Coordinates of C-alpha atoms in Angstrom, one line a residue:
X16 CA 0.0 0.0 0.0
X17 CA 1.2 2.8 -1.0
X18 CA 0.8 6.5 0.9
X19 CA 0.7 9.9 -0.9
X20 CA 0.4 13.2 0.8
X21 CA -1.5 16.2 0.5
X22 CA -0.6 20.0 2.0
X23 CA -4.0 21.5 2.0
X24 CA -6.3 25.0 3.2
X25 CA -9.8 23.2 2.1
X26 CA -11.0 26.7 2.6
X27 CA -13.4 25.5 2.0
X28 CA -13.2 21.9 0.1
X29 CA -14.7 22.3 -3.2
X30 CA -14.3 19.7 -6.6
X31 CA -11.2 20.7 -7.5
X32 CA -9.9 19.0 -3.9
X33 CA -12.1 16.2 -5.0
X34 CA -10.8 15.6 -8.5
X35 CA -7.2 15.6 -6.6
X36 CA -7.6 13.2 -3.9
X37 CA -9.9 10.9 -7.0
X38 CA -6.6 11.2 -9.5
X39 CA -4.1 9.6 -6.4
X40 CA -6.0 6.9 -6.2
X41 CA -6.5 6.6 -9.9
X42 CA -3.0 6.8 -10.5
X43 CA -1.8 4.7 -7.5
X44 CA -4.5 2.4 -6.7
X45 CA -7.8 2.3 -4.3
X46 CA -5.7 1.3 -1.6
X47 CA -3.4 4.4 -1.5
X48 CA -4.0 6.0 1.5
X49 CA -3.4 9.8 1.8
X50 CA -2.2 12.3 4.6
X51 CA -3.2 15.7 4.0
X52 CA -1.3 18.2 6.1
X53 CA -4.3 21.3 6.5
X54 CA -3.7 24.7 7.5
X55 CA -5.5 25.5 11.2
X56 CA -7.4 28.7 11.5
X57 CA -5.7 31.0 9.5
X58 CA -4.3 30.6 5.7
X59 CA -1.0 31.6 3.4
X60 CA -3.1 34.1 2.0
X61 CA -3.4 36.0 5.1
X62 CA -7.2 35.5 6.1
X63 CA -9.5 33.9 8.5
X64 CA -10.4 30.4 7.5
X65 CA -13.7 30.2 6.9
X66 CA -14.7 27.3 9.0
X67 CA -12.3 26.0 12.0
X68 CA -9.8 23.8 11.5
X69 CA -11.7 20.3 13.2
X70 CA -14.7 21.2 11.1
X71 CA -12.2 21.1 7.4
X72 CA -10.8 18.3 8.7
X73 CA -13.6 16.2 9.0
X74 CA -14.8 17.2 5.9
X75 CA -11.2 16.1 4.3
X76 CA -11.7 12.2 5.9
X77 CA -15.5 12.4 4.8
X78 CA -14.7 13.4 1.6
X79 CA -11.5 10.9 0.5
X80 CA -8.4 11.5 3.0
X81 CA -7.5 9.0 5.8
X82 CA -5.6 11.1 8.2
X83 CA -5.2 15.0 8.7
X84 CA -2.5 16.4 10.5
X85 CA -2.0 20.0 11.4
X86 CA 0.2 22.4 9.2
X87 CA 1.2 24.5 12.3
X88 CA 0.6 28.3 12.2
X89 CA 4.0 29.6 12.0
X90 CA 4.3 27.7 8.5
X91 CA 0.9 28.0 8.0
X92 CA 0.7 31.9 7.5
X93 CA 4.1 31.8 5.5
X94 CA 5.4 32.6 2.1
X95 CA 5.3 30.2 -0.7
X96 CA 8.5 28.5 0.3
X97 CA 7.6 28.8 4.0
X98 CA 4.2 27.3 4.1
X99 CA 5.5 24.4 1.3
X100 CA 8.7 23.3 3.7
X101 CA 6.5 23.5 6.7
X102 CA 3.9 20.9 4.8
X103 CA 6.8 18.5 4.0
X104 CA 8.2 18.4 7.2
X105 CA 5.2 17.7 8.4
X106 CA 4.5 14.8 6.1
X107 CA 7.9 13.1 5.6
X108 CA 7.8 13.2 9.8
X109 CA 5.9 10.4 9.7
X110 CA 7.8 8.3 7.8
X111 CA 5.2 6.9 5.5
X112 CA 5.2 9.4 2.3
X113 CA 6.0 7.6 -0.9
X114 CA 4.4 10.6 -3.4
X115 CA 3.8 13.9 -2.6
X116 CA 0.3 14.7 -4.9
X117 CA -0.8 18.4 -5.7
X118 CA -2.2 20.3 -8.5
X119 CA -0.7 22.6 -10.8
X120 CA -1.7 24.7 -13.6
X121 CA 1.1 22.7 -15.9
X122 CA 0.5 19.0 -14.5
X123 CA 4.0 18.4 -15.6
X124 CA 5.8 16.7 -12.7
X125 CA 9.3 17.0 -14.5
X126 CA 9.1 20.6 -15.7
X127 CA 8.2 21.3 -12.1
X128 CA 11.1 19.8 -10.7
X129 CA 13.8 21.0 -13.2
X130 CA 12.3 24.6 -11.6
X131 CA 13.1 23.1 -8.5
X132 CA 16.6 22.8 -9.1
X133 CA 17.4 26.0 -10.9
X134 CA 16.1 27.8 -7.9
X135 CA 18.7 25.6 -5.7
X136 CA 21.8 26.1 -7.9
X137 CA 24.2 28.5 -6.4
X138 CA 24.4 30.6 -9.7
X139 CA 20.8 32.2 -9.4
X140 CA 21.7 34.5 -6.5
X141 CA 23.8 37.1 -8.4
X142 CA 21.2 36.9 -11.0
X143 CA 18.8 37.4 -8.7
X144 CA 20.2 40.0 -6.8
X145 CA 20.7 41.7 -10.0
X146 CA 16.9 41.5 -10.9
X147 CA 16.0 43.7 -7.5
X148 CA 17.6 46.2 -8.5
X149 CA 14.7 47.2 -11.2
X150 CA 12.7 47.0 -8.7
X151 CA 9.9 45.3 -9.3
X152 CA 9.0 42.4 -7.3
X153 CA 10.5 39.0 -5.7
X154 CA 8.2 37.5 -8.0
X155 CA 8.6 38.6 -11.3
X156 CA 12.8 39.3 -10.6
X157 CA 12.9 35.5 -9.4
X158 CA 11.5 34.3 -12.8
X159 CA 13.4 36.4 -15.0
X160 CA 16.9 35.3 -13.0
X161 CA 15.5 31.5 -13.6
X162 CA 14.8 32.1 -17.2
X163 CA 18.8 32.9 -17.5
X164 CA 19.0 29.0 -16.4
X165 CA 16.6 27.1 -18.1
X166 CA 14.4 27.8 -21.0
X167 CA 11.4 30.6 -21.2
X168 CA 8.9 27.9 -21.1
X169 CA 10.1 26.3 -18.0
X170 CA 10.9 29.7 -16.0
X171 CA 7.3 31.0 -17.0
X172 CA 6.4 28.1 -15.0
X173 CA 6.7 30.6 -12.3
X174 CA 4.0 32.8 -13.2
X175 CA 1.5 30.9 -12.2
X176 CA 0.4 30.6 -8.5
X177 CA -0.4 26.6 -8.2
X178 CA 3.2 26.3 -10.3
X179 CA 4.7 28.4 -8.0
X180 CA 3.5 26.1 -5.1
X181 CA 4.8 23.3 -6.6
X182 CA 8.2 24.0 -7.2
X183 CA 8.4 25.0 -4.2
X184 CA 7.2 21.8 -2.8
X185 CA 9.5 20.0 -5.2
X186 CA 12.1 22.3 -3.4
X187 CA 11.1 21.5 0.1
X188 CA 11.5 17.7 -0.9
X189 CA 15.3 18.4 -2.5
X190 CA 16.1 19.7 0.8
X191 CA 15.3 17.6 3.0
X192 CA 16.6 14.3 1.1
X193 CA 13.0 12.6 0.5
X194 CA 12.8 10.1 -1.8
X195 CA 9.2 11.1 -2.7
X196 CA 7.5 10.6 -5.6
X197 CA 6.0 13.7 -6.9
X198 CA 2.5 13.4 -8.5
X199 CA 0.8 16.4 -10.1
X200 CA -2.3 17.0 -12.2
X201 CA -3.5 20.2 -14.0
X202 CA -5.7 21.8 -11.8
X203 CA -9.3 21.3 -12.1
X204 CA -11.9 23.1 -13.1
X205 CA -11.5 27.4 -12.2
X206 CA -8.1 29.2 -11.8
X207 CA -7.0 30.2 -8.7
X208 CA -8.3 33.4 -7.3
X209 CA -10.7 33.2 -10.7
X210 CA -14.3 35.2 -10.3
X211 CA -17.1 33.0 -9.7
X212 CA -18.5 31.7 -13.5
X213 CA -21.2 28.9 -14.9
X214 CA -19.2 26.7 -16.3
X215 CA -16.5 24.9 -15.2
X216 CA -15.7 24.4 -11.2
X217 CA -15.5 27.0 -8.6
X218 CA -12.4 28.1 -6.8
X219 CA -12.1 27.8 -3.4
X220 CA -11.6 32.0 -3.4
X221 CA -14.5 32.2 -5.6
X222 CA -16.7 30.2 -3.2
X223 CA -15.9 32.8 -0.2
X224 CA -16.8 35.6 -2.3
X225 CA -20.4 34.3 -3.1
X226 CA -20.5 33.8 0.9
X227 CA -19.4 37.5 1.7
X228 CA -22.0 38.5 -0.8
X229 CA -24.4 36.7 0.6
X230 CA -24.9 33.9 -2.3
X231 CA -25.1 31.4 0.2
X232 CA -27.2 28.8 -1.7
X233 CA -24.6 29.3 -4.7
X234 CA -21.6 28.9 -2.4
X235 CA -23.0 25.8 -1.0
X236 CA -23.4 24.0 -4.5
X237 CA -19.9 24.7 -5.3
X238 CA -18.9 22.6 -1.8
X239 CA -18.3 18.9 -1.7
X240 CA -21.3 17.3 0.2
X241 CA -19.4 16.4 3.0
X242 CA -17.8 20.3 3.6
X243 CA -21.7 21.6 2.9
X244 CA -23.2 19.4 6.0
X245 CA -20.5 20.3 7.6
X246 CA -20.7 24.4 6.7
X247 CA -24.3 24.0 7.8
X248 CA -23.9 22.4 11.4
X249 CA -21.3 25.2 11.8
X250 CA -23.1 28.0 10.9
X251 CA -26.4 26.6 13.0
X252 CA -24.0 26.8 16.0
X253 CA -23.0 30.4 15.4
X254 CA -19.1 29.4 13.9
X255 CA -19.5 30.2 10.4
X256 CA -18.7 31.4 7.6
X257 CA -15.8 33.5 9.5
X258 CA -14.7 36.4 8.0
X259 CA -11.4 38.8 8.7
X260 CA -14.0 41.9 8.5
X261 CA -15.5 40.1 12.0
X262 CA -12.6 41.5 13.8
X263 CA -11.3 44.4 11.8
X264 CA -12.1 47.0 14.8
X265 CA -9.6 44.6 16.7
X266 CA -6.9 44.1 13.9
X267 CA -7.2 48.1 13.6
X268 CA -6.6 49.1 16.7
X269 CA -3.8 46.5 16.8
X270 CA -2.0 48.1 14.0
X271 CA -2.8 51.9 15.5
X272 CA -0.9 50.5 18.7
X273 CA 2.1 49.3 17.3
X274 CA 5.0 50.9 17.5
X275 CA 7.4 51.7 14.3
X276 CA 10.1 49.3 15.9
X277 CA 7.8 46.2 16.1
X278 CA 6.8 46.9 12.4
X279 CA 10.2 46.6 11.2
X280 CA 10.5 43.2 13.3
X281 CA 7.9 41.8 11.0
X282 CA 10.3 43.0 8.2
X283 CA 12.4 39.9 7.5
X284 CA 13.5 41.3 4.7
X285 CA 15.0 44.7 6.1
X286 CA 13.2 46.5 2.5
X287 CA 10.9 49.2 4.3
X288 CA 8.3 47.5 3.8
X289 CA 7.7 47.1 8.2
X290 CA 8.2 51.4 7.8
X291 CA 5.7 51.6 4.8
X292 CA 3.0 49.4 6.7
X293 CA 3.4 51.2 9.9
X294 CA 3.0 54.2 8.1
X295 CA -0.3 53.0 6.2
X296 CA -2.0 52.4 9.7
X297 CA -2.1 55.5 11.1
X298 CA -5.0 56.7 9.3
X299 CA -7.1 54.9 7.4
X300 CA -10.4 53.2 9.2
X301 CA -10.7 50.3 7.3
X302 CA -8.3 47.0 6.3
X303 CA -8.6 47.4 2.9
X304 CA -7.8 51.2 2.5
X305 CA -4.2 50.4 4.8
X306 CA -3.5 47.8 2.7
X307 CA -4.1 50.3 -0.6
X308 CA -1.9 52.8 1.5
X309 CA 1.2 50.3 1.9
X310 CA 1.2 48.6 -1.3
X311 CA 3.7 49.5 -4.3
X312 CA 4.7 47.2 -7.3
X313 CA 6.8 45.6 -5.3
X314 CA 4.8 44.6 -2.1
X315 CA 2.3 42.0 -3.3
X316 CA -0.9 42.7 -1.5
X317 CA -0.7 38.7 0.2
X318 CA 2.4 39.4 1.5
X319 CA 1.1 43.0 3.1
X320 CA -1.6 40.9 4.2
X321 CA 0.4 38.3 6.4
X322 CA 2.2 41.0 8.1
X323 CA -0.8 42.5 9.2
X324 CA -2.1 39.0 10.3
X325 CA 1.2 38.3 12.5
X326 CA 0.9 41.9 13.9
X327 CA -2.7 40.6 14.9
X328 CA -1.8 37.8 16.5
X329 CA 1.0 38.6 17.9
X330 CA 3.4 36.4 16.1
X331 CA 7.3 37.5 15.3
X332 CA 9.7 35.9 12.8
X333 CA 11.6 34.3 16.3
X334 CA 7.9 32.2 16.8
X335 CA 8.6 29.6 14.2
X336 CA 10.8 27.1 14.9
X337 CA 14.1 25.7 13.4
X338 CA 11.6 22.7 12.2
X339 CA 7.8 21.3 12.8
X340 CA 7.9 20.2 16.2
X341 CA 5.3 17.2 16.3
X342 CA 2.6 16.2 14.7
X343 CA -0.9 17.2 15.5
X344 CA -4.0 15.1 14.7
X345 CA -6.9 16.7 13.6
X346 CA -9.0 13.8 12.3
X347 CA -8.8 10.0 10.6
X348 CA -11.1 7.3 9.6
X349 CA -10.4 3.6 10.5
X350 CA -7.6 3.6 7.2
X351 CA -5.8 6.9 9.3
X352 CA -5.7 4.8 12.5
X353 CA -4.6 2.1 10.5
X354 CA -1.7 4.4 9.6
X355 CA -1.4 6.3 13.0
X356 CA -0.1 2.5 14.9
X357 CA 2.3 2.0 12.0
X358 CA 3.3 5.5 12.9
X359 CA 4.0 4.6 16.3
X360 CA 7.3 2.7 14.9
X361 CA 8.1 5.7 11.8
X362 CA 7.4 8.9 12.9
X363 CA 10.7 10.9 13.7
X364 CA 8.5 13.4 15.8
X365 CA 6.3 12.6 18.7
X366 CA 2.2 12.8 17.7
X367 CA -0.6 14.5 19.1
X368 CA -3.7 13.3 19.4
X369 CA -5.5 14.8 22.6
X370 CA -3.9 18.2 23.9
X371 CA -2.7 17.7 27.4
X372 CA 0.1 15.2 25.7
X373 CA 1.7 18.7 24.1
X374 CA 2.9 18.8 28.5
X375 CA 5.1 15.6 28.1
X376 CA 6.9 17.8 25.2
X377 CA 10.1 20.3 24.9
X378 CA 9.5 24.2 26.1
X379 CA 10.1 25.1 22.5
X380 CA 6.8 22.2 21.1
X381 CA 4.7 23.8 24.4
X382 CA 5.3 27.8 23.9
X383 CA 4.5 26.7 19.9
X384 CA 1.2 25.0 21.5
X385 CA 0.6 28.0 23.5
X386 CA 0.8 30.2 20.6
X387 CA -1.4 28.0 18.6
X388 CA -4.2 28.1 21.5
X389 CA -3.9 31.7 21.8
X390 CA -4.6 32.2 17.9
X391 CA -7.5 30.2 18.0
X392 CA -8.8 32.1 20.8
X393 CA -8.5 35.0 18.6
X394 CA -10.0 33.6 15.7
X395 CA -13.5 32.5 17.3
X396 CA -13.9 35.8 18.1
X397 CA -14.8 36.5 14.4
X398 CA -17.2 33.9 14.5
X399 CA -21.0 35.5 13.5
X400 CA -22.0 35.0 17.3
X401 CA -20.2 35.6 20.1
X402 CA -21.9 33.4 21.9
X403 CA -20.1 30.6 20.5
X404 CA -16.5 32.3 20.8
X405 CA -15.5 30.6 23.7
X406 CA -11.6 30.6 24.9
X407 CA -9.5 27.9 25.3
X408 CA -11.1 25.3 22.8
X409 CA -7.9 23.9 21.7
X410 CA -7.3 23.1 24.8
X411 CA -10.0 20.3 25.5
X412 CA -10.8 19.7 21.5
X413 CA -9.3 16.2 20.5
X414 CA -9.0 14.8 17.3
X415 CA -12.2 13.4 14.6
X416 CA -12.3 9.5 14.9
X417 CA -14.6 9.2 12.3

């Protein structure tokens, strides 16, 4: 039996998840059993999840997956390379992964991988460097310094968001030695970030645009079943859909009470950007009219919006550890526990499934823990009613035995 891995938001699980975890199994055989490794409560792009991370979970094992671990929120609100190195540490951890499965806009396994290793080769950081200097951004200098390595078609690759990802799992897997097998498809159905349309699939951004709009019996038809029970029993019990906007008085007056100097700790980068931000905050009485304020060609409006979600919660570049610290269950079927005792003799990190075994652990797993508990504390208070925003869930939540 073979075991693939997926690094997942499922915010929220629509077809094109579907059609993903339907091709492994195609591919590799019904037996193949898959590890996703989900984002909590908050997502790369800088955002709320829209439902909490044990309700996506269970509508991952409903819906195909046999075992879902947490992505842990340092890596979890990271850049591209961040969030993917964070993913395969968490899957290789366990000692099971034998392909590493995830769409792409190319579905060329190969092309994605010769990326990979262009972007490792010692060569591309004078080109690189050279590229900032024009000043536009990381992005679009990175690709042009790859396409002095390989050919235009391979470097335009890195255009595309879902390619992007990709390599940069491909790169994560280089690093740390796996042996992997790496299985991509072209992604199904609408493009990432694409506007809601008829034909086709939805995207997952898409599908939380309808709901902000209030389109919720359109939203819900572009969910799997399993994620649209789910969405339901979580909206009945006043958790969803969560939104950013549900605490933007809070994120605000964060921002006003910052101080220049812990702005520019949040600047990783030491390029102003911390000095622009802080700048932005000052005046403007509304999220999207600070992030209008900071951004420039160069900023990229996710990355301006992850900086403003770490100075929300708190979080500093000296919060995320050297490497994932363990491995947190969120939910398996009887396949996952199948894979969780075989686990007990091939994980290289000790595994969580009920919180008050995070105390048997290092300081440096516990303060992560800590941290994690304290953003979830925060993020229930977006939830529609504050009656259900109780503290200290993660605390006495255990993982979906489904």
């Amino acid at each position: 039996m073979k075991t693939a891995g997926i690094i997942a938001e499922y915010n929220p699980l629509h077809y094109g998840h579907l059609h993903l975890l339907q091709a492994v199994r195609q591919r590799f055989g019904e037996d193949t059993a898959v590890i996703c490794a989900m984002s909590g409560d908050f997502v790369q792009r800088g955002d709320f999840a829209l439902l909490r991370r044990y309700a996506r979970a269970e509508a991952a094992v409903e819906s195909g997956a046999d075992l879902v671990l947490e992505l842990p929120l340092p890596w979890a609100v990271s850049s591209a390379e961040g969030f993917a190195r964070g993913g395969v540490e968490t899957l290789t951890a366990t000692g099971l992964l034998d392909v590493l499965a995830f769409g792409s806009e190319c579905g060329d396994s190969a092309a994605l991988l010769r990326c990979a290793h262009a972007l490792e080769r010692p060569e591309l950081t004078p080109l690189l460097k050279a590229e900032l200097t024009r000043g536009d951004s990381f992005a679009a200098a990175r690709q042009r310094a790859v396409s002095a390595l390989l050919s235009p078609a391979d470097a335009a690759l890195l255009s595309q968001p879902n390619n992007t990802l990709g390599i940069e799992y491909c790169r994560a897997l280089l690093r740390t030695g796996s042996e992997a097998e790496v299985f991509t498809v072209p992604r199904h159905g609408a493009a990432h970030d694409a506007a809601v349309s008829e034909a086709g699939g939805c995207s997952a951004s898409a599908i939380r645009t309808l709901l902000a709009e209030g389109a919720e019996a359109d939203a819900l038809s572009r969910m799997v079943p399993a994620m649209r029970c789910i969405y339901e029993e979580e909206k009945a019990a006043g958790r969803a859909p969560v939104f950013a906007a549900g605490c933007e008085r809070a994120i605000l007056s964060r921002l006003r009470s910052m101080s220049a100097a812990e702005f520019d700790v949040l600047d990783t980068g030491r390029e102003g950007i911390g000095q622009r931000l802080y700048k932005a905050s000052r005046e403007p009485a509304s999220l999207a009219a600070v992030l209008d304020a900071a951004k420039t060609k160069r900023y990229a409006y996710t990355r301006l919006r992850r900086m403003v979600l770490w100075a929300y919660l708190g979080l500093t570049p000296a919060d995320i550890p050297a490497h994932v610290p363990y491995l947190r269950v969120l939910a398996a079927n009887s396949r996952g526990r199948a894979l969780l005792g075989r686990m007990r003799e091939t994980a290289r990190l000790p595994v969580l499934t009920k919180p008050a075994a995070v105390r048997t652990l290092d300081a440096a797993a516990q303060r992560l823990f800590a941290l994690e508990a304290r953003a979830a504390d925060l993020y229930t208070l977006a939830y529609p009613e504050l009656r259900a925003a109780v503290g200290g869930a993660l605390w006495r939540e255990t993982a979906r035995m489904l």
